[in-house]
Amino acid sequence: MRTRRGFCYPDVDAPRQIMNTEKRRCDPRNELDSATRKRHRTASSAGDKTDYFDSLPDDLGILILSKLSSSAERPSDILNVLSTCKRLYGLGLNSLVLSKASRKAFAVRAKSWSDSAHRFLKICAESGNVEASYTLGMIRFYCLQNRGSGASLMAKAAINSYAPALYSLAVIQFNGSGGSKSDKDLRAGVALCARAAFLGHVDALREFGHCLQDGYGVRQNIAEGRRFLVQANARELAAVISSSSSLSPSTLISWSPHGHHRRVTGTGSCPLLSDFGCNVPAPEAHPANRFLSEWFAERGGAPGAGLRMCSHEGCGRPETRKHEFRRCSVCGVVNYCSRACQALDWKLRHKVECVAVDRWNEDGDDDVADGVNDAMDES
């Protein structure tokens, strides 16, 4: 409004409008609203292609990745997710996701071993994954010859009642691996083996049964040992039936009164459970044992001069000192880290290959495995 001389009256509402404008600018809710409006305008201009991944809560993303890692069939299933984007990389390295990773997620091949694979297993082990702790422990103990660190990782998994770790520690105690012959602790080995057998580990059941039958580290009880051996065969058969939907009952059951004296030809089956007249495929080796076999196969098939490998194909354990493993008392050609490996290899392969020789113990090896007697006791 102007006066007669052309001057304007002051606007009394102008300061109030300025203050309201300043308040709107300082209000963080308005900033969010403007950002949201800007995002909507951008999305609408891009053809309404809204990126819902950005609005996905982190808790839900971690839950999804945990389900993925628990069902992973190979290490690449997890590594491909980690390399997708920065956000998935951060969520994938969450301790909850890594602690749920499956056994097959750590099936690292020996030829692909690297510092990054070592680091990944270490991160998973520190997240509380017992599979990673056991696998890395076996690799460090036998392949990298870091005995203390490898044994502590296996002990970490054993504390969480992981049966393969308990059994591996029992084998170490039986043989005194990583030390001298005087470092054997038979009672500790039997105690660890009994705990793993209680958890249903088939090799531990078989080992504990033979210990009871022979009175090795425990009071002899032939009947109780026989019961554990039969239980090991029954669990092995149940595991095969539940996991192999392609095998028909007629393929598994082929009863013969003298089934343990026959040899089954073919690539898909073997006279493994001759107690029940059943022919089932050989048990699948643990990824850690498969890694050990590949690691030493690439290095000439021997861990060192004068050292031998366990002759059971699914084991892969090497000697840590000379004459640590037991030899077959009949042929003296094969070596075994445990009675379980000896009995299983006898049924799978050595039963038809063992040939007696007059004298083979020329190198002064005192550890002799009663190959025929132990194996025939189970068969």
C-alpha positions as semicolon CSV with decimal commas, in nm:
position;residue;x (nm);y (nm);z (nm)
1;M;0,000;0,000;0,000
2;R;0,146;0,337;-0,110
3;T;0,122;0,686;0,039
4;R;0,055;1,006;-0,157
5;R;0,428;1,068;-0,193
6;G;0,482;0,717;-0,337
7;F;0,625;0,546;-0,026
8;C;0,513;0,196;0,079
9;Y;0,389;0,105;0,421
10;P;0,591;-0,171;0,590
11;D;0,441;-0,522;0,572
12;V;0,394;-0,643;0,930
13;D;0,341;-1,006;0,822
14;A;0,668;-1,028;0,626
15;P;0,891;-1,117;0,925
16;R;0,647;-1,385;1,028
17;Q;0,649;-1,537;0,677
18;I;1,029;-1,533;0,674
19;M;1,039;-1,711;1,011
20;N;0,796;-1,978;0,892
21;T;1,007;-2,031;0,582
22;E;1,318;-2,069;0,798
23;K;1,139;-2,322;1,021
24;R;1,036;-2,528;0,720
25;R;1,392;-2,530;0,594
26;C;1,532;-2,643;0,931
27;D;1,274;-2,917;0,988
28;P;1,439;-3,259;0,912
29;R;1,102;-3,411;0,829
30;N;1,072;-3,171;0,539
31;E;1,413;-3,282;0,418
32;L;1,299;-3,644;0,422
33;D;0,979;-3,554;0,245
34;S;1,168;-3,367;-0,022
35;A;1,409;-3,658;-0,067
36;T;1,117;-3,897;-0,092
37;R;0,943;-3,674;-0,347
38;K;1,264;-3,647;-0,543
39;R;1,306;-4,026;-0,541
40;H;0,948;-4,073;-0,658
41;R;0,998;-3,820;-0,937
42;T;1,314;-3,998;-1,044
43;A;1,140;-4,336;-1,033
44;S;0,842;-4,210;-1,229
45;S;1,070;-4,054;-1,487
46;A;1,253;-4,389;-1,519
47;G;0,929;-4,566;-1,600
48;D;0,813;-4,657;-1,244
49;K;1,106;-4,903;-1,191
50;T;1,134;-4,874;-0,812
51;D;1,441;-5,043;-0,652
52;Y;1,285;-5,234;-0,364
53;F;1,624;-5,380;-0,261
54;D;1,726;-5,046;-0,109
55;S;1,418;-5,046;0,109
56;L;1,474;-5,406;0,226
57;P;1,558;-5,418;0,600
58;D;1,898;-5,555;0,694
59;D;1,746;-5,814;0,929
60;L;1,543;-5,965;0,646
61;G;1,845;-5,968;0,416
62;I;2,054;-6,147;0,679
63;L;1,778;-6,405;0,727
64;I;1,763;-6,473;0,352
65;L;2,141;-6,506;0,323
66;S;2,146;-6,740;0,625
67;K;1,903;-6,973;0,449
68;L;2,117;-6,955;0,136
69;S;2,443;-7,033;0,316
70;S;2,288;-7,325;0,506
71;S;2,179;-7,486;0,177
72;A;2,493;-7,404;-0,027
73;E;2,613;-7,692;-0,244
74;R;2,957;-7,546;-0,323
75;P;3,178;-7,255;-0,212
76;S;3,086;-7,052;-0,520
77;D;2,724;-7,026;-0,399
78;I;2,839;-6,793;-0,121
79;L;3,123;-6,622;-0,307
80;N;2,894;-6,522;-0,596
81;V;2,660;-6,349;-0,351
82;L;2,946;-6,164;-0,184
83;S;3,071;-6,033;-0,517
84;T;2,730;-5,906;-0,633
85;C;2,725;-5,564;-0,466
86;K;2,864;-5,374;-0,172
87;R;2,555;-5,417;0,043
88;L;2,533;-5,794;-0,009
89;Y;2,904;-5,818;0,068
90;G;2,849;-5,649;0,403
91;L;2,543;-5,859;0,485
92;G;2,710;-6,182;0,368
93;L;2,999;-6,137;0,611
94;N;2,762;-6,113;0,905
95;S;2,852;-6,364;1,175
96;L;2,502;-6,516;1,170
97;V;2,525;-6,585;0,796
98;L;2,872;-6,741;0,818
99;S;2,786;-6,952;1,122
100;K;2,501;-7,119;0,929
101;A;2,710;-7,216;0,625
102;S;2,680;-7,582;0,529
103;R;2,955;-7,842;0,505
104;K;2,965;-7,829;0,125
105;A;3,025;-7,454;0,138
106;F;3,377;-7,532;0,265
107;A;3,455;-7,805;0,009
108;V;3,770;-7,625;-0,108
109;R;3,982;-7,806;-0,366
110;A;4,350;-7,845;-0,292
111;K;4,451;-7,700;-0,629
112;S;4,243;-7,387;-0,554
113;W;4,397;-7,328;-0,210
114;S;4,508;-6,969;-0,157
115;D;4,544;-6,703;0,110
116;S;4,192;-6,579;0,036
117;A;4,048;-6,929;0,090
118;H;4,244;-6,957;0,414
119;R;4,115;-6,617;0,524
120;F;3,754;-6,707;0,439
121;L;3,771;-7,028;0,645
122;K;3,928;-6,836;0,931
123;I;3,648;-6,574;0,930
124;C;3,385;-6,850;0,928
125;A;3,560;-7,032;1,212
126;E;3,575;-6,713;1,419
127;S;3,200;-6,668;1,355
128;G;3,132;-6,996;1,533
129;N;3,090;-7,232;1,237
130;V;3,197;-7,580;1,354
131;E;3,236;-7,709;0,996
132;A;3,485;-7,432;0,918
133;S;3,669;-7,488;1,246
134;Y;3,707;-7,859;1,178
135;T;3,804;-7,820;0,811
136;L;4,061;-7,548;0,880
137;G;4,190;-7,743;1,181
138;M;4,252;-8,054;0,969
139;I;4,424;-7,849;0,697
140;R;4,649;-7,671;0,945
141;F;4,735;-7,983;1,143
142;Y;4,818;-8,219;0,855
143;C;4,886;-8,002;0,548
144;L;5,034;-7,679;0,684
145;Q;5,197;-7,865;0,979
146;N;5,073;-7,607;1,228
147;R;4,993;-7,868;1,491
148;G;4,897;-7,644;1,782
149;S;4,662;-7,417;1,589
150;G;4,504;-7,709;1,402
151;A;4,441;-7,909;1,719
152;S;4,290;-7,605;1,894
153;L;4,049;-7,545;1,605
154;M;3,939;-7,908;1,610
155;A;3,900;-7,885;1,988
156;K;3,682;-7,577;1,939
157;A;3,452;-7,779;1,714
158;A;3,463;-8,077;1,952
159;I;3,352;-7,859;2,245
160;N;3,037;-7,787;2,044
161;S;2,976;-8,166;2,017
162;Y;3,082;-8,193;1,653
163;A;3,131;-8,568;1,607
164;P;3,393;-8,565;1,323
165;A;3,616;-8,336;1,532
166;L;3,583;-8,564;1,834
167;Y;3,677;-8,866;1,624
168;S;3,975;-8,690;1,463
169;L;4,108;-8,589;1,804
170;A;4,066;-8,952;1,914
171;V;4,279;-9,068;1,619
172;I;4,544;-8,811;1,714
173;Q;4,546;-8,943;2,072
174;F;4,563;-9,307;1,960
175;N;4,863;-9,242;1,733
176;G;5,034;-8,965;1,927
177;S;5,025;-8,757;1,606
178;G;5,242;-8,449;1,605
179;G;5,465;-8,591;1,880
180;S;5,655;-8,904;1,972
181;K;5,532;-9,257;2,031
182;S;5,529;-9,194;2,406
183;D;5,270;-8,919;2,353
184;K;4,996;-9,173;2,285
185;D;4,704;-9,147;2,526
186;L;4,481;-9,448;2,474
187;R;4,235;-9,361;2,750
188;A;4,183;-9,009;2,616
189;G;4,135;-9,152;2,268
190;V;3,875;-9,400;2,389
191;A;3,689;-9,127;2,580
192;L;3,676;-8,901;2,272
193;C;3,576;-9,193;2,052
194;A;3,298;-9,294;2,292
195;R;3,160;-8,939;2,288
196;A;3,159;-8,931;1,907
197;A;2,996;-9,275;1,899
198;F;2,725;-9,151;2,135
199;L;2,654;-8,875;1,882
200;G;2,610;-9,136;1,608
201;H;2,938;-9,104;1,417
202;V;2,974;-9,427;1,219
203;D;3,355;-9,443;1,214
204;A;3,363;-9,372;1,588
205;L;3,113;-9,652;1,650
206;R;3,330;-9,890;1,451
207;E;3,651;-9,775;1,623
208;F;3,499;-9,796;1,970
209;G;3,364;-10,144;1,895
210;H;3,708;-10,269;1,799
211;C;3,863;-10,108;2,107
212;L;3,615;-10,293;2,326
213;Q;3,674;-10,621;2,144
214;D;4,054;-10,593;2,167
215;G;4,073;-10,432;2,510
216;Y;4,261;-10,140;2,354
217;G;4,261;-9,851;2,603
218;V;3,956;-9,992;2,778
219;R;3,854;-10,308;2,961
220;Q;3,783;-10,585;2,712
221;N;3,417;-10,660;2,646
222;I;3,371;-10,866;2,331
223;A;2,990;-10,878;2,340
224;E;2,958;-10,501;2,388
225;G;3,213;-10,437;2,114
226;R;3,021;-10,658;1,877
227;R;2,704;-10,463;1,955
228;F;2,873;-10,135;1,858
229;L;2,997;-10,285;1,531
230;V;2,649;-10,402;1,437
231;Q;2,511;-10,060;1,530
232;A;2,770;-9,895;1,302
233;N;2,657;-10,112;1,010
234;A;2,291;-10,040;1,082
235;R;2,347;-9,664;1,094
236;E;2,546;-9,678;0,771
237;L;2,265;-9,864;0,597
238;A;2,003;-9,621;0,730
239;A;2,206;-9,322;0,611
240;V;2,234;-9,467;0,261
241;I;1,864;-9,550;0,234
242;S;1,757;-9,204;0,354
243;S;1,998;-9,016;0,125
244;S;1,978;-9,228;-0,192
245;S;1,631;-9,211;-0,338
246;S;1,755;-9,362;-0,665
247;L;1,845;-9,695;-0,501
248;S;1,564;-9,948;-0,499
249;P;1,518;-10,203;-0,221
250;S;1,597;-10,483;-0,467
251;T;1,934;-10,320;-0,536
252;L;2,018;-10,291;-0,167
253;I;1,890;-10,625;-0,043
254;S;2,050;-10,930;-0,199
255;W;2,068;-11,180;0,082
256;S;2,309;-11,468;0,070
257;P;2,394;-11,700;0,362
258;H;2,762;-11,649;0,281
259;G;2,740;-11,292;0,158
260;H;3,059;-11,186;0,327
261;H;3,258;-11,433;0,113
262;R;3,142;-11,301;-0,224
263;R;3,283;-11,018;-0,427
264;V;3,040;-10,776;-0,591
265;T;3,143;-10,646;-0,930
266;G;3,029;-10,308;-1,049
267;T;3,101;-9,942;-0,999
268;G;2,801;-9,842;-0,794
269;S;2,806;-10,086;-0,504
270;C;3,037;-10,284;-0,280
271;P;2,999;-10,558;-0,015
272;L;3,010;-10,300;0,261
273;L;2,734;-10,427;0,490
274;S;2,780;-10,799;0,447
275;D;2,639;-10,860;0,796
276;F;2,294;-10,785;0,657
277;G;2,352;-10,907;0,300
278;C;2,324;-10,551;0,166
279;N;2,524;-10,387;-0,111
280;V;2,545;-10,010;-0,075
281;P;2,769;-9,740;-0,223
282;A;3,083;-9,645;-0,038
283;P;3,025;-9,361;0,212
284;E;3,102;-9,010;0,091
285;A;3,421;-8,867;0,233
286;H;3,416;-8,546;0,437
287;P;3,541;-8,237;0,243
288;A;3,834;-8,209;0,486
289;N;3,945;-8,568;0,418
290;R;3,903;-8,515;0,045
291;F;4,120;-8,203;0,069
292;L;4,395;-8,400;0,247
293;S;4,394;-8,669;-0,024
294;E;4,416;-8,412;-0,304
295;W;4,681;-8,207;-0,122
296;F;4,927;-8,495;-0,082
297;A;4,841;-8,647;-0,422
298;E;4,964;-8,327;-0,586
299;R;5,288;-8,356;-0,386
300;G;5,387;-8,704;-0,492
301;G;5,144;-8,904;-0,280
302;A;5,359;-8,890;0,035
303;P;5,381;-8,632;0,314
304;G;5,758;-8,664;0,337
305;A;6,055;-8,897;0,326
306;G;5,974;-9,225;0,498
307;L;5,618;-9,118;0,584
308;R;5,309;-9,305;0,468
309;M;4,947;-9,227;0,398
310;C;4,644;-9,407;0,537
311;S;4,550;-9,669;0,276
312;H;4,177;-9,610;0,315
313;E;4,079;-9,391;0,019
314;G;3,826;-9,186;0,212
315;C;4,066;-9,088;0,493
316;G;4,362;-8,891;0,356
317;R;4,547;-8,869;0,690
318;P;4,928;-8,881;0,665
319;E;5,186;-8,989;0,919
320;T;5,347;-8,713;1,123
321;R;5,646;-8,934;1,214
322;K;5,791;-9,262;1,088
323;H;5,607;-9,585;1,172
324;E;5,312;-9,399;1,321
325;F;5,043;-9,602;1,143
326;R;4,975;-9,974;1,175
327;R;5,050;-10,212;0,889
328;C;4,849;-10,512;0,780
329;S;4,985;-10,817;0,962
330;V;4,931;-11,038;0,655
331;C;5,072;-10,854;0,355
332;G;5,246;-10,554;0,512
333;V;5,159;-10,338;0,210
334;V;4,877;-10,121;0,344
335;N;4,881;-9,883;0,642
336;Y;4,596;-9,753;0,854
337;C;4,558;-9,465;1,097
338;S;4,282;-9,641;1,292
339;R;4,097;-9,967;1,330
340;A;3,790;-9,809;1,172
341;C;3,978;-9,728;0,849
342;Q;4,130;-10,076;0,853
343;A;3,796;-10,256;0,890
344;L;3,620;-10,040;0,631
345;D;3,899;-10,070;0,373
346;W;3,905;-10,445;0,432
347;K;3,545;-10,472;0,320
348;L;3,572;-10,220;0,038
349;R;3,898;-10,324;-0,127
350;H;4,172;-10,499;0,065
351;K;3,983;-10,821;0,130
352;V;4,040;-10,940;-0,229
353;E;4,392;-10,794;-0,259
354;C;4,560;-10,912;0,061
355;V;4,823;-11,177;-0,007
356;A;5,041;-11,322;0,266
357;V;5,418;-11,289;0,234
358;D;5,693;-11,463;0,429
359;R;5,873;-11,156;0,560
360;W;5,802;-10,789;0,509
361;N;5,893;-10,628;0,842
362;E;6,255;-10,550;0,755
363;D;6,246;-10,184;0,858
364;G;6,180;-10,256;1,225
365;D;5,815;-10,145;1,228
366;D;5,658;-10,257;1,555
367;D;5,306;-10,129;1,487
368;V;5,128;-10,418;1,319
369;A;4,757;-10,424;1,241
370;D;4,579;-10,754;1,274
371;G;4,412;-10,706;0,938
372;V;4,234;-11,034;0,884
373;N;4,136;-11,099;1,244
374;D;3,993;-10,752;1,315
375;A;3,807;-10,729;0,988
376;M;3,670;-11,083;0,997
377;D;3,543;-11,023;1,350
378;E;3,315;-10,755;1,207
379;S;3,221;-10,948;0,896
